[in-house]
Coordinates of C-alpha atoms in Angstrom, one line a residue:
X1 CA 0.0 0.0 0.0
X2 CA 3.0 2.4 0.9
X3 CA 4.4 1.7 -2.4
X4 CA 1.0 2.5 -4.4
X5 CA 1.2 5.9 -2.8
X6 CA 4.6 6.8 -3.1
X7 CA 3.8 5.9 -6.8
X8 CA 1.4 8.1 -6.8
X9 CA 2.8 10.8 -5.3
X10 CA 5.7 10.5 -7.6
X11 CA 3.4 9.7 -10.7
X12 CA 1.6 13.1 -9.5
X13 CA 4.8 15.6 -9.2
X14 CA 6.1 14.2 -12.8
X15 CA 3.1 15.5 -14.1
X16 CA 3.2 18.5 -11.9
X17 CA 6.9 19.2 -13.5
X18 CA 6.0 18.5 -17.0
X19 CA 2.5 21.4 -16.8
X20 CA 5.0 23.6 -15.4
X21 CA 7.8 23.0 -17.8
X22 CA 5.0 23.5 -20.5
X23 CA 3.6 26.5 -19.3
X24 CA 7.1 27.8 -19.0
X25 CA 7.8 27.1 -22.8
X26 CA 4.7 28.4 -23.9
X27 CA 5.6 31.7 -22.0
X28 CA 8.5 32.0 -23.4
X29 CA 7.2 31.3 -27.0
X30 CA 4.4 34.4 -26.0
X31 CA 7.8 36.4 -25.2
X32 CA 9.4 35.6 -28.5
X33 CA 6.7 36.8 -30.3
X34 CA 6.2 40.0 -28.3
X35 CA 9.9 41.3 -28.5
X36 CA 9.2 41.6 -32.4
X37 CA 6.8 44.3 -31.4
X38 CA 8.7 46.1 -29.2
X39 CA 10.7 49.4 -29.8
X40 CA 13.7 50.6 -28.2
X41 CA 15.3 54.4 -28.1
X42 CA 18.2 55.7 -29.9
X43 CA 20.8 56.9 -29.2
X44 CA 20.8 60.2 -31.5
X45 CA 17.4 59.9 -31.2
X46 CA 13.9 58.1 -32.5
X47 CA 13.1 54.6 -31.3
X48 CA 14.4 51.2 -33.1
X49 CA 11.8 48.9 -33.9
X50 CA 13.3 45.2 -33.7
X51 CA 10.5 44.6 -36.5
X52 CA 13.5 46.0 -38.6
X53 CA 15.8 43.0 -37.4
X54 CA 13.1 40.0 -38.4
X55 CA 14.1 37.7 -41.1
X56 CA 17.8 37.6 -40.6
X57 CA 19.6 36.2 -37.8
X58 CA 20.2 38.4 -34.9
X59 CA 22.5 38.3 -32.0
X60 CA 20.6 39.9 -29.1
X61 CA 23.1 41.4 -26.7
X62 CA 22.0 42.8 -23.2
X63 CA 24.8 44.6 -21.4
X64 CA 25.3 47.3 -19.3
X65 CA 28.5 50.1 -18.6
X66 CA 28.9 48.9 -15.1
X67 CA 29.2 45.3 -16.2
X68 CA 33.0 44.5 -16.6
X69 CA 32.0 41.0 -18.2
X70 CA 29.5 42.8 -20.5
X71 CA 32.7 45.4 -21.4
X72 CA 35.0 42.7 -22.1
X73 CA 32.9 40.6 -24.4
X74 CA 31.8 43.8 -26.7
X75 CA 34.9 43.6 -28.7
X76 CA 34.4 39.8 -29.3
X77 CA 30.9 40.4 -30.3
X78 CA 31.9 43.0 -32.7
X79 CA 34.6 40.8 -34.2
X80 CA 31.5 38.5 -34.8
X81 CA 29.6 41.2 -36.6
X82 CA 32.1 42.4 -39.1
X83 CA 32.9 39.0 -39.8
X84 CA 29.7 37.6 -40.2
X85 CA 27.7 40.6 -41.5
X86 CA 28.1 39.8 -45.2
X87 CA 26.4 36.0 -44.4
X88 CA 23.5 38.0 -43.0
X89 CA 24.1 37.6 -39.4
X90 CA 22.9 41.1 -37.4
X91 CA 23.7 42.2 -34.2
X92 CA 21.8 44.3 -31.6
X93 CA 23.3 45.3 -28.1
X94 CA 20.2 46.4 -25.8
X95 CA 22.2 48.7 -23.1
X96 CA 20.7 48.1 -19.8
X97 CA 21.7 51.6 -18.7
X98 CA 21.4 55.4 -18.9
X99 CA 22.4 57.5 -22.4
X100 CA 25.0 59.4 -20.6
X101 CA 27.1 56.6 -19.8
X102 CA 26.6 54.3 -22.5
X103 CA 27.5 57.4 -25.1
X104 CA 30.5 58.1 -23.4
X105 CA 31.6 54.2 -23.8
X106 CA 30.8 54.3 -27.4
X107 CA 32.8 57.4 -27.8
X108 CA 35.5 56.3 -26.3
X109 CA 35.2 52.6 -27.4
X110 CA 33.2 52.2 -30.6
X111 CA 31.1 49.2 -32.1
X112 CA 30.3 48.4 -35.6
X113 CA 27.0 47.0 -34.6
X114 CA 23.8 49.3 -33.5
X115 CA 23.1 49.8 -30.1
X116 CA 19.8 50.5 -28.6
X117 CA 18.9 51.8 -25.0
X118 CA 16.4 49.4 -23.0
X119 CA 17.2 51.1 -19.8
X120 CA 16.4 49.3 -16.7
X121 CA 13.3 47.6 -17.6
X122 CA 15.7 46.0 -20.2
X123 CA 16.4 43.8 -17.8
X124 CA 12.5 42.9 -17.7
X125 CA 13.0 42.3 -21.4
X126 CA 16.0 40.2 -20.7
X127 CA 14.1 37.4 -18.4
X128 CA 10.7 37.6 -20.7
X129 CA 13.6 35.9 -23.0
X130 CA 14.7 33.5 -20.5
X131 CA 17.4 35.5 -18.3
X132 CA 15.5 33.9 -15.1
X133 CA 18.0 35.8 -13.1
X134 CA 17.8 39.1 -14.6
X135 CA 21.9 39.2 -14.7
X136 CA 23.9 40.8 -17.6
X137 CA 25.8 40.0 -19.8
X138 CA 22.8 38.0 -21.8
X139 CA 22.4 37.1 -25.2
X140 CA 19.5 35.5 -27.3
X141 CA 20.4 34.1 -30.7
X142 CA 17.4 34.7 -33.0
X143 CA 16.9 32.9 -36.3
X144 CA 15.7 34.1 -39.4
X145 CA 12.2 33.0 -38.8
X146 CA 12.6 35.2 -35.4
X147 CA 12.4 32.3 -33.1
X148 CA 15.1 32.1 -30.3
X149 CA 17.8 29.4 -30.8
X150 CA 20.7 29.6 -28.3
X151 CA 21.0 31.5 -25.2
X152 CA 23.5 32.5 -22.8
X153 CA 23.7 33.6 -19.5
X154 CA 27.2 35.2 -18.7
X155 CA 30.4 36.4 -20.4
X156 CA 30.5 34.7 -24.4
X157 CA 33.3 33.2 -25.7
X158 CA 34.8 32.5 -28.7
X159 CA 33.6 29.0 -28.9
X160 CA 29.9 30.5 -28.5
X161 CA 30.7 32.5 -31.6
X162 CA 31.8 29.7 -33.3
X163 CA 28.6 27.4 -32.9
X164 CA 26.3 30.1 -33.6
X165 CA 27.6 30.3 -36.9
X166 CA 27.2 26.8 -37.9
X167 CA 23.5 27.1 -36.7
X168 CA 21.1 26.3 -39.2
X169 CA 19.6 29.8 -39.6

């Protein structure tokens, strides 16, 4: 009898896990679909629509000026870009952050990719795309149909860079 019901019970919280897992993707899927909506500000002004960034793949980049991590992985991101540009691979870094700061970085340390300011709510943004923890530096890896294929939480590497390219876009 003891064994029925811890049968049970575990029977139960397996299917307990897989709703929530579920509900969880689905979520997420809802999120997807919503960031193509969204618009973020610019830095010399106007708002970028990510509509503009649908049907090619796009590295999503949240970072932030007071993230030393997010700082050191710009220039390996921007590598990326101006190598992969011409196959059609875009980039986007969403700065987590105030204008101020994040023009004097740029001044100081430009990117050949556009940058977009999501300010703190970015980091809303951010863990609507899975970033559970709301930490930076997070990337999504969009594909060309706009659906999310690779994420990472914390500093890229090269190796990161390298399997993104090979994904079937």
């Amino acid at each position: 009898m003891a064994a029925a019901a811890g049968l049970a019970l575990a029977g139960g919280g397996a299917g307990l896990a897989w709703r929530t897992a579920r509900r969880q993707a689905q979520s997420l899927a809802e999120a997807e679909q919503l960031f193509w909506q969204q618009q973020f500000g610019q830095l010399e002004g106007g708002m970028l629509s990510m509509r503009a960034f649908k049907g090619r793949p796009l590295v999503l980049n949240f970072w932030a000026t007071w993230c030393p991590p997010c700082i050191e992985e710009l220039p390996l991101i921007d590598n990326f870009f101006m190598e992969n540009k011409k196959k059609g691979w875009q980039v986007l870094g969403l700065a987590v952050d105030q204008a101020a700061p994040v023009t004097r970085f740029l001044t100081r340390s430009p990117l050949s990719f556009p940058v977009a300011l999501a300010g703190f709510p970015g980091i809303e943004v951010s863990r609507s795309l899975g970033n559970s923890n709301g930490a930076l530096p997070f990337t999504v890896v969009f594909g060309s149909k706009g659906d999310v294929l690779h994420r990472k939480m914390g500093k890229l590497s090269r190796d990161d860079l390298r399997l993104w390219e090979r994904l079937p876009v």
